[in-house]
Coordinates of C-alpha atoms and ligand atoms in Angstrom, one line a residue:
M21 CA 0.0 0.0 0.0
E22 CA 1.3 3.4 -0.9
V23 CA 0.6 6.4 1.4
C24 CA 0.9 10.1 0.9
I25 CA -0.1 12.8 3.4
H26 CA -0.9 15.7 1.2
R27 CA -1.5 18.1 4.1
G28 CA -1.3 17.7 7.8
T29 CA 2.3 16.6 8.5
H30 CA 3.1 19.9 10.2
E31 CA -0.3 21.7 10.4
I32 CA -3.7 21.5 11.9
G33 CA -6.4 21.8 9.3
G34 CA -6.6 21.0 5.6
S35 CA -6.2 17.3 6.4
C36 CA -5.8 15.0 3.4
V37 CA -4.2 11.5 3.1
E38 CA -4.1 9.4 -0.1
L39 CA -3.8 5.6 -0.1
K40 CA -3.1 3.5 -3.1
A41 CA -3.3 -0.2 -3.5
Q42 CA -3.6 -2.4 -6.7
G43 CA -3.8 0.7 -8.9
K44 CA -6.8 2.1 -7.0
R45 CA -6.9 5.0 -4.6
I46 CA -8.9 6.3 -1.6
I47 CA -8.7 9.7 0.0
L48 CA -9.0 10.3 3.8
D49 CA -10.4 13.7 4.6
L50 CA -10.3 16.7 2.3
G51 CA -10.2 19.7 4.6
L52 CA -10.0 23.4 4.1
P53 CA -6.8 24.8 5.6
I54 CA -7.4 26.8 8.7
D55 CA -5.7 29.8 7.3
A56 CA -7.5 29.7 3.9
E57 CA -9.0 33.1 3.1
A58 CA -11.8 31.6 1.1
N59 CA -13.0 28.2 0.0
D60 CA -11.0 28.4 -3.2
K61 CA -10.0 25.6 -5.5
Q62 CA -6.4 26.7 -5.3
Y63 CA -6.3 24.9 -1.9
L64 CA -7.2 21.5 -3.4
P65 CA -4.2 19.1 -3.0
H66 CA -2.5 18.1 -6.2
I67 CA -4.1 14.7 -6.5
P68 CA -4.7 13.6 -10.1
G69 CA -8.3 12.6 -10.8
L70 CA -9.9 14.5 -7.9
D71 CA -11.7 16.9 -10.2
S72 CA -12.2 14.7 -13.2
A73 CA -14.5 11.9 -14.3
G74 CA -13.4 8.3 -14.6
S75 CA -10.4 8.4 -12.3
D76 CA -9.2 5.5 -10.2
I77 CA -10.2 7.3 -7.0
L78 CA -12.8 4.9 -5.4
A79 CA -14.0 7.3 -2.6
V80 CA -13.2 10.2 -0.4
I81 CA -13.8 9.2 3.3
I82 CA -14.6 12.0 5.7
S83 CA -13.7 11.2 9.3
H84 CA -16.0 13.8 10.8
P85 CA -18.0 17.0 9.9
H86 CA -15.4 19.7 10.6
L87 CA -14.5 22.1 7.9
D88 CA -10.8 21.4 8.2
H89 CA -11.6 17.8 7.3
Y90 CA -14.3 18.1 4.6
G91 CA -14.3 21.8 3.4
L92 CA -12.8 21.2 0.0
L93 CA -15.4 18.6 -1.1
K94 CA -17.2 21.1 -3.3
H95 CA -14.2 21.1 -5.7
I96 CA -14.1 17.4 -6.5
H97 CA -15.9 15.6 -9.3
E98 CA -19.5 14.7 -8.5
D99 CA -19.0 11.1 -9.5
I100 CA -16.6 10.3 -6.7
P101 CA -18.4 8.7 -3.8
I102 CA -18.2 10.4 -0.4
I103 CA -18.2 8.1 2.6
M104 CA -19.0 9.5 6.0
G105 CA -21.3 9.0 9.0
E106 CA -25.0 9.4 8.2
A107 CA -25.5 12.1 10.9
A108 CA -22.3 13.8 9.8
R109 CA -23.7 13.9 6.2
R110 CA -27.0 15.3 7.5
I111 CA -25.2 18.0 9.5
I112 CA -23.1 19.1 6.6
E113 CA -26.2 19.2 4.3
A114 CA -28.2 21.1 6.9
A115 CA -25.4 23.7 7.4
A116 CA -24.7 24.2 3.7
P117 CA -27.5 26.5 2.7
F118 CA -26.5 28.9 5.5
M119 CA -23.1 29.2 4.0
P120 CA -24.0 29.9 0.4
G121 CA -21.4 29.1 -2.3
N122 CA -19.1 27.7 0.4
M123 CA -20.3 24.2 0.7
R124 CA -21.4 21.3 -1.4
Q125 CA -25.1 20.7 -1.0
T126 CA -25.3 16.9 -1.5
M127 CA -22.9 14.1 -1.1
K128 CA -23.6 10.5 -2.2
G129 CA -21.8 7.5 -0.8
S130 CA -21.8 4.7 1.8
A131 CA -22.2 5.3 5.5
L132 CA -19.6 4.9 8.2
Q133 CA -21.0 2.9 11.1
H134 CA -19.1 1.8 14.1
G135 CA -17.6 -1.7 13.5
K136 CA -19.3 -2.2 10.1
V137 CA -16.6 -3.2 7.6
L138 CA -16.8 -1.5 4.2
S139 CA -15.2 -3.0 1.1
V140 CA -13.9 -0.3 -1.2
G141 CA -12.1 -2.0 -4.1
P142 CA -9.0 -3.5 -2.6
F143 CA -9.4 -1.6 0.6
S144 CA -11.2 -2.8 3.7
V145 CA -12.4 0.1 6.0
T146 CA -13.4 -0.4 9.6
P147 CA -14.8 2.6 11.4
Y148 CA -14.5 3.2 15.2
T149 CA -16.7 5.8 16.8
V150 CA -14.6 8.3 18.8
D151 CA -15.4 11.1 21.2
H152 CA -14.7 14.5 19.6
S153 CA -16.2 18.0 19.6
G154 CA -17.4 17.3 16.0
Y155 CA -20.5 15.0 16.0
D156 CA -20.4 11.5 14.5
A157 CA -16.6 11.2 14.4
Y158 CA -14.6 8.1 13.5
A159 CA -11.1 6.7 13.6
L160 CA -10.5 4.3 10.7
L161 CA -8.7 1.0 10.2
L162 CA -7.6 0.7 6.6
E163 CA -6.4 -2.6 5.2
A164 CA -5.1 -3.6 1.8
D165 CA -2.2 -5.7 0.4
G166 CA -1.9 -7.4 3.8
K167 CA -1.0 -4.1 5.5
R168 CA -3.0 -2.3 8.3
I169 CA -3.1 1.5 8.7
F170 CA -4.9 3.1 11.6
Y171 CA -6.0 6.8 11.2
S172 CA -7.0 8.4 14.5
G173 CA -9.0 11.2 13.0
D174 CA -9.7 13.9 15.6
F175 CA -10.5 12.4 19.0
R176 CA -10.6 13.0 22.8
T177 CA -11.8 11.1 25.9
H178 CA -13.1 13.9 28.1
G179 CA -16.3 14.6 26.2
R180 CA -19.8 13.3 26.5
K181 CA -18.9 10.2 24.5
G182 CA -15.6 9.6 26.3
K183 CA -16.5 6.0 26.9
V184 CA -16.4 5.1 23.2
S185 CA -12.8 6.4 22.9
E186 CA -12.0 4.5 26.1
H187 CA -13.5 1.4 24.6
L188 CA -11.1 1.7 21.6
I189 CA -8.1 2.2 23.9
N190 CA -9.1 -0.8 25.9
N191 CA -9.9 -3.0 22.8
P192 CA -7.4 -1.7 20.2
P193 CA -7.0 -3.2 16.7
K194 CA -4.0 -5.5 16.6
D195 CA -0.9 -5.7 14.3
I196 CA -1.1 -2.1 13.1
D197 CA 1.7 -1.3 10.7
V198 CA 1.2 2.5 10.7
L199 CA -0.7 4.8 13.0
L200 CA -1.5 8.3 11.7
M201 CA -2.2 10.1 14.9
E202 CA -3.4 13.6 15.5
G203 CA -1.6 15.9 17.9
S204 CA -3.7 19.1 18.0
S205 CA -3.0 19.7 21.7
L206 CA 0.8 19.5 21.4
G207 CA 2.3 22.9 21.8
R208 CA -1.0 24.5 22.7
I209 CA -0.8 23.5 26.3
Q210 CA 2.4 22.1 27.7
T211 CA 0.9 20.0 30.5
D212 CA 0.7 16.4 31.5
E213 CA -2.7 17.1 33.2
P214 CA -5.9 15.7 31.8
F215 CA -8.3 18.2 30.3
P216 CA -11.5 19.2 32.1
S217 CA -14.6 17.3 31.1
E218 CA -17.8 18.5 29.5
Q219 CA -19.5 17.7 32.8
E220 CA -17.2 20.3 34.4
M221 CA -18.1 22.8 31.7
E222 CA -21.7 22.2 32.7
T223 CA -21.0 22.9 36.4
Q224 CA -19.1 26.1 35.5
L225 CA -21.9 27.3 33.3
C226 CA -24.4 26.7 36.1
E227 CA -22.3 28.9 38.4
Q228 CA -22.3 31.7 35.8
F229 CA -26.0 31.5 35.1
R230 CA -26.9 31.5 38.8
K231 CA -24.9 34.6 39.5
T232 CA -26.2 36.8 36.7
K233 CA -29.1 39.2 37.0
G234 CA -29.2 39.9 33.2
L235 CA -29.2 38.0 29.9
S236 CA -26.6 35.3 29.5
L237 CA -24.8 35.0 26.1
V238 CA -22.8 31.8 25.4
H239 CA -20.7 32.0 22.3
T240 CA -20.1 28.6 20.9
S241 CA -20.4 26.6 17.7
A242 CA -23.8 25.1 17.1
Q243 CA -22.0 22.1 15.7
N244 CA -20.2 21.4 18.9
I245 CA -23.2 19.3 20.0
D246 CA -21.6 18.2 23.3
R247 CA -21.2 21.8 24.3
V248 CA -24.8 22.6 23.3
V249 CA -25.9 19.8 25.5
S250 CA -23.8 21.1 28.4
I251 CA -25.3 24.6 28.0
F252 CA -28.8 23.1 27.8
R253 CA -28.3 21.0 30.9
A254 CA -27.0 24.0 32.8
C255 CA -30.1 26.0 31.7
K256 CA -32.3 23.2 33.0
K257 CA -30.5 23.1 36.4
T258 CA -30.8 26.9 36.8
E259 CA -34.3 27.2 35.4
K260 CA -33.4 29.2 32.3
T261 CA -34.6 28.9 28.7
L262 CA -32.0 28.3 26.0
V263 CA -32.5 30.5 22.9
I264 CA -31.4 29.2 19.5
D265 CA -31.7 30.4 16.0
V266 CA -32.9 28.6 12.9
Y267 CA -29.4 27.5 11.9
T268 CA -28.8 25.9 15.3
A269 CA -32.3 24.3 15.2
A270 CA -31.5 22.7 11.8
I271 CA -28.2 21.4 13.0
L272 CA -29.7 19.9 16.2
E273 CA -32.4 18.2 14.1
A274 CA -29.8 16.8 11.7
T275 CA -28.1 14.8 14.5
G276 CA -31.2 12.5 14.2
N277 CA -30.6 11.8 17.9
E278 CA -33.7 12.0 20.1
H279 CA -31.5 12.7 23.2
I280 CA -30.1 15.9 21.7
P281 CA -32.1 19.1 22.5
Q282 CA -34.5 20.1 19.8
S283 CA -36.4 23.3 18.9
D284 CA -39.8 22.0 20.2
W285 CA -38.5 20.9 23.6
P286 CA -39.7 22.7 26.7
D287 CA -36.9 25.1 27.9
I288 CA -35.8 25.8 24.4
A289 CA -36.9 28.9 22.5
L290 CA -36.4 30.0 18.9
Y291 CA -35.4 33.6 18.2
V292 CA -34.8 34.5 14.6
P293 CA -32.4 37.4 14.3
Q294 CA -33.1 40.1 11.7
S295 CA -30.4 39.0 9.3
Q296 CA -31.6 35.4 9.4
R297 CA -35.2 36.6 8.8
L298 CA -34.0 38.2 5.6
Q299 CA -32.1 35.1 4.7
I300 CA -35.2 33.0 5.2
K301 CA -37.3 35.4 3.1
K302 CA -34.8 35.5 0.3
N303 CA -34.5 31.8 0.1
K304 CA -38.2 31.0 0.9
W305 CA -37.3 28.7 3.7
F306 CA -40.7 29.1 5.2
D307 CA -41.2 25.4 5.8
L308 CA -37.9 25.3 7.8
L309 CA -39.0 28.2 9.9
K310 CA -42.4 26.7 10.5
K311 CA -40.9 23.4 11.5
H312 CA -38.8 25.0 14.3
S313 CA -41.3 27.7 15.4
A314 CA -43.1 25.7 18.1
N315 CA -41.4 27.8 20.9
R316 CA -40.7 31.0 18.9
I317 CA -40.1 34.1 20.9
F318 CA -39.6 37.8 20.0
A319 CA -37.7 40.8 21.4
K320 CA -40.6 41.7 23.6
D321 CA -40.5 38.4 25.4
V322 CA -36.8 38.8 26.2
Q323 CA -37.4 42.4 27.3
K324 CA -40.0 41.2 29.8
D325 CA -37.7 38.8 31.6
V326 CA -34.0 39.1 30.6
S327 CA -32.6 36.9 33.3
R328 CA -34.7 33.9 32.2
Y329 CA -32.8 33.6 28.9
V330 CA -29.5 32.1 27.8
I331 CA -28.7 32.9 24.2
L332 CA -26.6 30.5 22.2
F333 CA -24.7 33.5 20.9
R334 CA -23.5 34.0 17.3
P335 CA -22.4 37.5 16.0
L336 CA -25.6 37.8 14.0
Y337 CA -27.5 38.5 17.2
I338 CA -25.6 41.7 17.9
H339 CA -27.9 44.0 16.0
D340 CA -31.0 42.6 17.5
L341 CA -29.8 42.6 21.1
E342 CA -28.6 46.2 20.9
K343 CA -31.9 47.3 19.3
A344 CA -34.0 45.5 21.9
G345 CA -32.0 47.1 24.7
V346 CA -31.7 43.9 26.7
L347 CA -28.0 44.1 27.6
E348 CA -28.0 45.6 31.1
N349 CA -26.2 43.3 33.4
A350 CA -25.7 40.8 30.6
I351 CA -22.9 38.3 30.7
Y352 CA -20.9 36.9 27.8
V353 CA -19.3 33.4 28.1
Y354 CA -16.8 32.5 25.4
S355 CA -17.0 28.8 24.8
Q356 CA -14.8 27.8 21.9
W357 CA -11.2 27.7 20.8
E358 CA -9.1 30.8 21.9
G359 CA -7.4 30.9 18.5
Y360 CA -10.6 32.4 16.9
L361 CA -10.2 35.4 19.2
E362 CA -7.2 36.6 17.2
R363 CA -9.1 36.6 14.0
E364 CA -10.5 39.6 12.3
S365 CA -14.0 38.1 12.4
F366 CA -14.0 38.5 16.2
A367 CA -13.4 42.2 16.0
S368 CA -17.2 43.0 15.7
V369 CA -17.8 40.9 18.9
R370 CA -15.0 42.6 20.8
A371 CA -16.4 46.0 19.8
F372 CA -19.9 44.9 20.8
L373 CA -18.7 43.8 24.3
E374 CA -16.8 47.1 24.8
R375 CA -19.8 49.2 23.6
N376 CA -22.1 47.5 26.0
K377 CA -19.6 47.2 28.9
I378 CA -20.1 43.4 29.0
K379 CA -17.4 41.4 30.7
K380 CA -16.1 38.3 28.9
S381 CA -15.4 35.0 30.7
N382 CA -14.1 31.8 29.3
I383 CA -15.6 28.3 29.8
H384 CA -14.2 25.8 27.4
T385 CA -12.5 22.5 27.1
S386 CA -10.6 21.2 24.1
G387 CA -12.2 19.1 21.4
H388 CA -9.0 17.1 21.2
A389 CA -7.1 14.6 23.2
S390 CA -4.8 15.7 26.1
L391 CA -1.2 14.6 26.1
P392 CA -1.8 11.8 28.6
D393 CA -4.7 10.5 26.4
L394 CA -2.5 10.7 23.3
K395 CA 0.1 8.7 25.1
R396 CA -2.4 6.0 26.2
F397 CA -3.9 5.9 22.7
A398 CA -0.5 5.5 21.0
A399 CA 0.6 2.8 23.5
A400 CA -2.7 0.9 23.0
I401 CA -2.5 0.9 19.2
N402 CA 1.2 0.0 19.5
A403 CA 1.9 0.5 15.8
K404 CA 5.2 -0.4 14.1
K405 CA 5.4 3.2 13.0
L406 CA 3.6 6.3 14.4
I407 CA 3.4 9.2 12.0
P408 CA 2.3 12.7 13.1
V409 CA -0.7 14.3 11.4
H410 CA -3.0 17.2 12.3
T411 CA -0.4 18.9 14.5
F412 CA 1.8 22.0 14.5
Q413 CA 4.4 20.2 16.5
P414 CA 5.5 17.0 14.7
E415 CA 9.0 17.4 16.1
Q416 CA 7.7 16.8 19.7
Y417 CA 6.3 13.3 18.9
D418 CA 9.7 11.6 19.1
A419 CA 10.2 12.5 22.8
L420 CA 6.6 11.6 23.7
F421 CA 5.8 8.4 21.8
S422 CA 7.5 5.2 20.5
N423 CA 8.4 4.3 16.9
V424 CA 7.9 7.8 15.5
E425 CA 8.7 8.7 11.9
T426 CA 7.9 12.1 10.5
K427 CA 6.9 12.7 6.9
K428 CA 6.7 15.7 4.7
D429 CA 3.5 16.9 3.0
G430 CA 3.3 15.3 -0.5
E431 CA 5.9 12.6 0.2
S432 CA 4.8 9.1 -0.9
W433 CA 6.0 5.9 0.8
I434 CA 5.3 2.2 0.7
V435 CA 3.9 0.4 3.8
Ligands
ZN514 ZN1 -12.3 18.0 14.3

């Protein structure tokens, strides 16, 4: 089997690995680089046949629905099957209309399902469900020509599905020739401590919600389903109502999981910000709006009882909140990766907080494995070779794990 990591040997984001056996190829992940200025075709890795019909590429397999793993799909030829989890597929398709021109609308292909082996030409693919901040995430065992490669994808053990990652660590696949293992946390936090759990996030959120006399704004990604659950559970415990917009309602519905909060649940309310109202009108998404309007509220409802509400904040709420005059004593909790704070897109939020004298607090835990968990994972898989992917710190691996071999982007080698 021939392997080439096209992107990811020394960066987080833009993940893409190509495998070749018996003249046939499969691609693992096709992510948008994190520093890409737009979803432009120039970022597509130089893989012959990706954007043309009749190539020997049998499938693109997407490990989980994060943009840095699937973002470039819109540039590939529509005949190439796209294999991913069914919920992941629904989430990407539900999000796509809200990011016009940025995303591919439909993706046909087989479904990844925990433990269900897929035959893709000469390749055999076994998915393992893992815990991650992205929903419906998998690690993958890839076999061909008598060789076995294990791709960790993105994973952690301290989220709400921590047990599934633990199960993998306790029952690892045997005789692995190559482990491609993510190392997002290396270099970010130099600590041998485990990361706080989602349950701890929930407790911290409860404390914040109890203290505040005003509106609570929690800024997170609607696609970080674990976090949405933590926020919702904290709302329940503090007798507050969680306010979501139509985008978030559509993502939560797309999980297809009856245990995940939905727009028609008690203690959930739908508020449609002005800019989203215009988007709905322009695109005639009236059925979508109707479907999620069981608990719809308006500015006047929030004005009447500000302390009752926790808004799953996104910048598109800024205009509405200022216009409604509901920000006295409001709190703002930042609940996603700190790296986004440095970006230009955060400037409008920073200005909003300053203008309204709202203090920012941080309640967040990583979507990725801590160093102790990476060590346990690598030891459990016990591969003949461990190759760093999805990391800014490949040079740290050698001191932390056994059998490490680093590669360069675009370098092919035979397993
Ligand atoms: Zn991810």
